[in-house]
Short mmCIF file of C-alpha atoms in Angstrom, two decimals:
data_model
loop_
_atom_site.label_atom_id
_atom_site.label_comp_id
_atom_site.label_asym_id
_atom_site.label_seq_id
_atom_site.Cartn_x
_atom_site.Cartn_y
_atom_site.Cartn_z
CA UNK A 1 123.76 203.41 269.44
CA UNK A 2 127.18 202.17 268.35
CA UNK A 3 130.04 203.19 270.62
CA UNK A 4 132.99 204.75 268.76
CA UNK A 5 136.49 203.30 269.23
CA UNK A 6 138.39 204.71 272.23
CA UNK A 7 139.80 208.16 271.62
CA UNK A 8 137.53 208.97 268.67
CA UNK A 9 134.69 211.47 268.52
CA UNK A 10 131.13 210.18 268.83
CA UNK A 11 130.41 211.94 265.52
CA UNK A 12 131.45 209.52 262.77
CA UNK A 13 132.69 210.50 259.33
CA UNK A 14 130.21 208.74 257.07
CA UNK A 15 131.39 207.88 253.56
CA UNK A 16 129.10 206.67 250.79
CA UNK A 17 130.95 203.74 249.22
CA UNK A 18 129.56 203.48 245.69
CA UNK A 19 130.56 200.07 244.32
CA UNK A 20 128.76 197.55 242.06
CA UNK A 21 126.76 194.68 243.48
CA UNK A 22 124.90 193.89 240.25
CA UNK A 23 125.45 193.99 236.52
CA UNK A 24 128.68 193.08 234.69
CA UNK A 25 130.88 194.84 237.28
CA UNK A 26 129.29 192.89 240.14
CA UNK A 27 131.95 190.20 239.65
CA UNK A 28 134.52 192.35 241.44
CA UNK A 29 132.18 194.39 243.67
CA UNK A 30 132.87 192.26 246.78
CA UNK A 31 136.62 192.89 246.47
CA UNK A 32 135.94 196.65 246.23
CA UNK A 33 133.91 196.57 249.43
CA UNK A 34 136.40 194.42 251.34
CA UNK A 35 139.38 196.56 250.36
CA UNK A 36 137.57 199.77 251.35
CA UNK A 37 136.56 198.21 254.67
CA UNK A 38 140.18 197.30 255.41
CA UNK A 39 141.28 200.87 254.68
CA UNK A 40 138.59 202.27 256.99
CA UNK A 41 139.45 199.85 259.81
CA UNK A 42 143.17 200.56 259.58
CA UNK A 43 142.55 204.31 259.49
CA UNK A 44 140.29 204.10 262.53
CA UNK A 45 142.87 202.03 264.42
CA UNK A 46 145.42 204.77 263.73
CA UNK A 47 143.19 207.52 265.15
CA UNK A 48 140.54 208.02 262.48
CA UNK A 49 140.23 211.15 260.36
CA UNK A 50 140.32 214.44 262.24
CA UNK A 51 139.56 212.42 265.35
CA UNK A 52 136.47 210.84 263.79
CA UNK A 53 135.72 207.21 263.00
CA UNK A 54 135.18 206.40 259.32
CA UNK A 55 131.94 204.54 258.68
CA UNK A 56 131.13 203.21 255.23
CA UNK A 57 127.61 203.30 253.83
CA UNK A 58 127.50 201.04 250.78
CA UNK A 59 125.49 202.14 247.74
CA UNK A 60 125.00 199.84 244.76
CA UNK A 61 126.95 201.50 241.95
CA UNK A 62 125.89 198.79 239.51
CA UNK A 63 122.32 200.15 239.31
CA UNK A 64 121.31 202.45 236.43
CA UNK A 65 123.27 205.73 236.61
CA UNK A 66 120.26 207.96 237.28
CA UNK A 67 119.14 205.74 240.14
CA UNK A 68 122.62 205.77 241.70
CA UNK A 69 122.81 209.55 241.33
CA UNK A 70 119.39 210.03 242.92
CA UNK A 71 120.30 207.87 245.93
CA UNK A 72 123.70 209.41 246.56
CA UNK A 73 122.39 212.92 245.83
CA UNK A 74 119.68 212.46 248.45
CA UNK A 75 122.21 211.28 251.04
CA UNK A 76 124.35 214.36 250.40
CA UNK A 77 121.37 216.74 250.45
CA UNK A 78 120.23 215.31 253.79
CA UNK A 79 123.71 215.67 255.29
CA UNK A 80 123.79 211.90 255.84
CA UNK A 81 127.26 211.45 254.31
CA UNK A 82 130.44 213.51 254.52
CA UNK A 83 132.10 212.18 251.37
CA UNK A 84 131.76 209.79 248.43
CA UNK A 85 134.29 207.12 247.40
CA UNK A 86 134.10 204.22 245.02
CA UNK A 87 134.52 202.28 241.81
CA UNK A 88 131.70 202.70 239.29
CA UNK A 89 131.49 203.40 235.57
CA UNK A 90 132.10 206.82 234.04
CA UNK A 91 128.41 206.91 233.16
CA UNK A 92 127.60 206.80 236.88
CA UNK A 93 130.29 209.41 237.62
CA UNK A 94 128.83 211.79 235.08
CA UNK A 95 125.34 211.31 236.52
CA UNK A 96 126.64 211.93 240.05
CA UNK A 97 128.56 215.13 239.35
CA UNK A 98 125.59 217.53 239.02
CA UNK A 99 124.19 216.20 242.31
CA UNK A 100 127.27 216.30 244.53
CA UNK A 101 130.16 218.23 242.94
CA UNK A 102 131.52 220.87 245.31
CA UNK A 103 129.25 219.82 248.17
CA UNK A 104 131.30 216.92 249.55
CA UNK A 105 134.67 215.46 248.52
CA UNK A 106 134.28 212.78 245.86
CA UNK A 107 137.06 210.24 245.28
CA UNK A 108 136.57 208.30 242.05
CA UNK A 109 138.73 205.17 241.98
CA UNK A 110 138.09 203.57 238.59
CA UNK A 111 140.51 203.42 235.71
CA UNK A 112 138.91 205.82 233.27
CA UNK A 113 139.18 207.82 230.05
CA UNK A 114 140.91 210.86 231.60
CA UNK A 115 140.11 214.56 231.45
CA UNK A 116 138.08 214.95 234.67
CA UNK A 117 138.75 218.40 236.17
CA UNK A 118 135.63 219.08 238.24
CA UNK A 119 136.49 220.87 241.49
CA UNK A 120 136.28 218.56 244.47
CA UNK A 121 136.66 215.36 242.44
CA UNK A 122 139.84 213.42 243.16
CA UNK A 123 140.87 210.39 241.10
CA UNK A 124 142.96 207.41 242.19
CA UNK A 125 142.47 205.31 239.06
CA UNK A 126 144.75 204.93 236.09
CA UNK A 127 144.03 207.08 233.03
CA UNK A 128 144.33 205.98 229.43
CA UNK A 129 146.81 208.73 228.59
CA UNK A 130 149.33 207.26 231.04
CA UNK A 131 149.03 203.55 230.29
CA UNK A 132 147.43 202.77 226.95
CA UNK A 133 150.05 204.21 224.57
CA UNK A 134 153.04 202.61 226.39
CA UNK A 135 151.24 199.27 226.54
CA UNK A 136 150.32 199.32 222.84
CA UNK A 137 153.86 200.33 221.91
CA UNK A 138 155.39 197.47 223.90
CA UNK A 139 153.09 194.90 222.30
CA UNK A 140 153.94 196.32 218.88
CA UNK A 141 157.68 196.09 219.57
CA UNK A 142 157.70 192.68 221.25
CA UNK A 143 154.84 190.84 219.55
CA UNK A 144 154.49 192.71 216.25
CA UNK A 145 150.90 193.78 216.85
CA UNK A 146 149.89 196.37 214.25
CA UNK A 147 146.32 195.57 213.21
CA UNK A 148 143.99 196.42 216.08
CA UNK A 149 140.29 195.92 216.64
CA UNK A 150 138.64 197.72 219.55
CA UNK A 151 135.79 195.93 221.34
CA UNK A 152 134.06 197.86 224.11
CA UNK A 153 130.87 198.46 226.01
CA UNK A 154 128.79 201.30 224.67
CA UNK A 155 129.27 204.21 227.08
CA UNK A 156 131.64 207.11 227.65
CA UNK A 157 134.85 205.35 228.79
CA UNK A 158 135.15 202.89 225.86
CA UNK A 159 134.05 205.49 223.31
CA UNK A 160 136.58 208.11 224.41
CA UNK A 161 139.34 205.54 224.85
CA UNK A 162 138.71 204.15 221.37
CA UNK A 163 139.37 207.58 219.88
CA UNK A 164 142.68 207.77 221.74
CA UNK A 165 143.57 204.24 220.62
CA UNK A 166 143.34 205.25 216.96
CA UNK A 167 146.03 207.87 217.46
CA UNK A 168 148.12 205.52 219.62
CA UNK A 169 148.01 202.79 216.97
CA UNK A 170 149.18 205.23 214.30
CA UNK A 171 152.01 206.43 216.57
CA UNK A 172 153.16 202.82 216.87
CA UNK A 173 153.11 202.28 213.11
CA UNK A 174 149.82 200.41 213.14
CA UNK A 175 146.12 201.01 212.67
CA UNK A 176 142.76 200.33 214.28
CA UNK A 177 140.90 198.42 211.59
CA UNK A 178 137.51 198.18 213.27
CA UNK A 179 135.61 199.28 216.39
CA UNK A 180 132.65 197.45 217.89
CA UNK A 181 130.56 198.65 220.85
CA UNK A 182 127.98 196.54 222.66
CA UNK A 183 125.55 197.24 225.52
CA UNK A 184 126.52 196.45 229.10
CA UNK A 185 125.30 192.94 229.88
CA UNK A 186 125.81 191.55 226.36
CA UNK A 187 125.61 187.74 226.39
CA UNK A 188 126.40 186.88 222.76
CA UNK A 189 129.62 187.99 221.06
CA UNK A 190 129.36 185.85 217.91
CA UNK A 191 128.75 188.82 215.58
CA UNK A 192 131.52 190.81 217.28
CA UNK A 193 134.02 188.01 216.82
CA UNK A 194 133.13 187.68 213.14
CA UNK A 195 134.12 191.32 212.73
CA UNK A 196 137.40 190.68 214.56
CA UNK A 197 138.11 187.87 212.10
CA UNK A 198 137.10 189.90 209.03
CA UNK A 199 139.40 192.81 209.87
CA UNK A 200 142.30 190.35 210.33
CA UNK A 201 143.29 191.91 213.66
CA UNK A 202 146.37 190.64 215.44
CA UNK A 203 145.50 192.63 218.56
CA UNK A 204 142.15 193.31 220.26
CA UNK A 205 141.84 196.26 222.61
CA UNK A 206 139.25 195.08 225.14
CA UNK A 207 137.23 197.88 226.75
CA UNK A 208 134.66 195.58 228.33
CA UNK A 209 133.44 195.59 231.93
CA UNK A 210 133.60 192.63 234.29
CA UNK A 211 131.43 189.69 233.30
CA UNK A 212 131.13 190.99 229.73
CA UNK A 213 134.92 190.72 229.41
CA UNK A 214 134.89 187.19 230.83
CA UNK A 215 132.21 186.01 228.39
CA UNK A 216 134.02 187.66 225.46
CA UNK A 217 137.23 185.87 226.47
CA UNK A 218 135.51 182.49 226.57
CA UNK A 219 133.91 182.90 223.13
CA UNK A 220 137.17 184.33 221.76
CA UNK A 221 139.07 181.19 222.82
CA UNK A 222 136.35 178.81 221.59
CA UNK A 223 136.80 180.24 218.09
CA UNK A 224 140.57 179.70 218.37
CA UNK A 225 141.32 183.41 218.01
CA UNK A 226 143.69 183.34 220.99
CA UNK A 227 146.16 181.40 218.81
CA UNK A 228 146.68 184.28 216.40
CA UNK A 229 145.47 187.43 218.14
CA UNK A 230 146.53 189.07 221.41
CA UNK A 231 144.12 190.84 223.73
CA UNK A 232 144.98 193.95 225.75
CA UNK A 233 142.76 195.33 228.51
CA UNK A 234 143.13 198.31 230.82
CA UNK A 235 140.22 196.99 232.85
CA UNK A 236 141.07 193.46 233.86
CA UNK A 237 141.68 191.89 237.26
CA UNK A 238 142.03 188.45 238.78
CA UNK A 239 138.29 188.15 239.47
CA UNK A 240 137.64 188.49 235.74
CA UNK A 241 140.34 185.88 235.06
CA UNK A 242 138.56 183.47 237.39
CA UNK A 243 135.27 184.14 235.60
CA UNK A 244 137.01 183.69 232.23
CA UNK A 245 138.33 180.19 232.94
CA UNK A 246 141.82 178.77 232.56
CA UNK A 247 141.42 177.69 228.93
CA UNK A 248 140.61 181.23 227.72
CA UNK A 249 143.37 183.37 229.24
CA UNK A 250 146.20 182.58 226.81
CA UNK A 251 147.41 185.70 225.00
CA UNK A 252 145.62 188.07 227.38
CA UNK A 253 147.48 191.17 228.59
CA UNK A 254 146.51 193.86 231.09
CA UNK A 255 147.82 197.28 232.10
CA UNK A 256 147.17 198.59 235.61
CA UNK A 257 148.68 200.23 238.67
CA UNK A 258 148.28 197.14 240.85
CA UNK A 259 148.15 193.37 240.52
CA UNK A 260 147.69 190.84 243.29
CA UNK A 261 150.98 189.22 242.23
CA UNK A 262 152.93 192.49 242.21
CA UNK A 263 156.10 191.62 244.13
CA UNK A 264 156.84 194.87 245.93
CA UNK A 265 157.20 195.23 249.69
CA UNK A 266 154.10 197.42 249.82
CA UNK A 267 151.85 195.09 247.80
CA UNK A 268 153.02 191.97 249.63
CA UNK A 269 152.38 193.63 253.00
CA UNK A 270 148.91 194.69 251.86
CA UNK A 271 148.13 191.15 250.72
CA UNK A 272 149.18 189.73 254.08
CA UNK A 273 147.01 192.22 255.99
CA UNK A 274 144.05 191.58 253.72
CA UNK A 275 144.30 187.81 254.15
CA UNK A 276 144.73 188.13 257.91
CA UNK A 277 141.56 190.23 258.09
CA UNK A 278 139.28 188.39 255.67
CA UNK A 279 140.78 184.91 255.33
CA UNK A 280 142.24 182.89 252.48
CA UNK A 281 138.85 182.50 250.79
CA UNK A 282 138.14 186.24 250.64
CA UNK A 283 137.43 187.87 247.27
CA UNK A 284 140.61 188.29 245.25
CA UNK A 285 141.83 191.88 245.29
CA UNK A 286 143.29 193.04 241.99
CA UNK A 287 143.59 196.56 240.65
CA UNK A 288 139.84 197.23 240.57
CA UNK A 289 139.08 196.22 244.15
CA UNK A 290 142.31 197.62 245.56
CA UNK A 291 141.47 201.00 244.03
CA UNK A 292 138.82 201.40 246.74
CA UNK A 293 141.48 200.97 249.43
CA UNK A 294 143.31 203.83 247.73
CA UNK A 295 140.11 205.87 247.62
CA UNK A 296 139.54 205.71 251.37
CA UNK A 297 143.21 206.38 252.06
CA UNK A 298 143.25 209.40 249.75
CA UNK A 299 140.13 210.88 251.33
CA UNK A 300 141.71 210.51 254.76
CA UNK A 301 145.00 212.06 253.61
CA UNK A 302 143.23 215.02 252.02
CA UNK A 303 141.12 215.70 255.09
CA UNK A 304 144.09 215.48 257.46
CA UNK A 305 146.21 217.76 255.27
CA UNK A 306 143.40 220.31 254.90
CA UNK A 307 142.32 220.00 258.55
CA UNK A 308 138.80 219.90 257.23
CA UNK A 309 136.33 218.07 255.01
CA UNK A 310 135.58 221.31 253.18
CA UNK A 311 136.01 220.81 249.44
CA UNK A 312 137.73 224.18 248.89
CA UNK A 313 140.18 223.54 251.71
CA UNK A 314 141.06 220.15 250.22
CA UNK A 315 141.55 221.62 246.75
CA UNK A 316 143.90 224.24 248.20
CA UNK A 317 146.27 221.61 249.62
CA UNK A 318 145.89 218.79 247.11
CA UNK A 319 149.30 219.22 245.46
CA UNK A 320 151.00 218.59 248.81
CA UNK A 321 149.12 215.35 249.54
CA UNK A 322 151.05 212.08 249.41
CA UNK A 323 151.09 208.76 251.24
CA UNK A 324 152.46 205.22 250.97
CA UNK A 325 150.08 202.37 250.24
CA UNK A 326 149.84 199.07 248.36
CA UNK A 327 150.86 200.83 245.14
CA UNK A 328 153.94 202.29 246.80
CA UNK A 329 154.57 206.01 247.29
CA UNK A 330 151.85 208.00 245.55
CA UNK A 331 150.98 211.69 245.42
CA UNK A 332 148.35 213.95 243.96
CA UNK A 333 149.20 215.97 240.89
CA UNK A 334 146.28 218.26 240.37
CA UNK A 335 143.35 216.02 241.16
CA UNK A 336 144.88 212.76 239.86
CA UNK A 337 146.95 210.27 241.82
CA UNK A 338 150.40 209.81 240.28
CA UNK A 339 151.50 206.18 240.50
CA UNK A 340 153.58 203.47 238.87
CA UNK A 341 151.91 201.47 236.09
CA UNK A 342 152.62 197.93 234.90
CA UNK A 343 152.02 195.61 231.97
CA UNK A 344 151.19 192.01 232.85
CA UNK A 345 150.43 188.78 230.99
CA UNK A 346 147.70 186.44 232.16
CA UNK A 347 149.01 183.14 233.50
CA UNK A 348 145.88 181.02 234.01
CA UNK A 349 144.27 182.70 237.06
CA UNK A 350 147.10 185.09 237.93
CA UNK A 351 148.96 187.89 236.22
CA UNK A 352 152.69 187.77 235.56
CA UNK A 353 153.96 191.35 235.76
CA UNK A 354 156.31 191.78 232.80
CA UNK A 355 157.46 195.38 233.08
CA UNK A 356 156.79 198.81 234.54
CA UNK A 357 155.35 201.19 231.97
#
């Protein structure tokens, strides 16, 4: 039996870490797991949570949603885990909710479509309402983008976000001229790109996950579309840039609450600690992976503030929960983490942060 760190209870606090190890999102899954592990180790070194050591139990969130829900639901029903944290698609989140909502705290870390109000679900990720309209407005004002085409994977997040984008485009004096949705794991975007060309878009709103986004970027550049059409993504990190390739990142923009190149004291300190722990060849941690660090930190802060892992107790104190992390000073407002958001331009394999939204 594993011996707990000195001063901590021999009853660990087991957290199901639901992150992708397969499928399109698998490209940044390792960074999610590493960032969460760093958060758990640092929390344990500081005394754990309620005197208990955090232990992470990784579940593959890249599997089909029903399979993920069945596995995590069984762990919760058996009392094998005390909480759930992780990055996974909204389709997985919606499959999980009927199995675990209200039974254990659930911290969902992905950037998502917004609107989640289920009791006991806490969200660290950016929402479209906070970042998409400001980002579209800035690209309209600075680059003259008015004719948009939305390209997304075919599930809840891209579909809901596309509806919001129509209104945002109109508010900026523009219009969404076409919308195209493709299955997760699509490997041929030729027909999609023909539609982008036909609608004469000067801006593409990319709502594609992981490797799908990287492949789209490569085909986009091969057709020369990057020379006349910008791309904006609210779901893009440095791992996807690496998968995209240097020749296909020109004209690519991203909005997020964290970038590896974000030059704040908090982000630079996080980067130094991450490198010291995992080495210079560790998976790159952008907004998607770093969100899992935030997830573990938020769960710990909620439990300490409530003095309990009870969902109702956490909900009662949530509006008084705040902490400082890689994204700076953050706090819960309702069940969403309030944080600064940024717009960045791809610069080969890095992001150049242009402005705070």
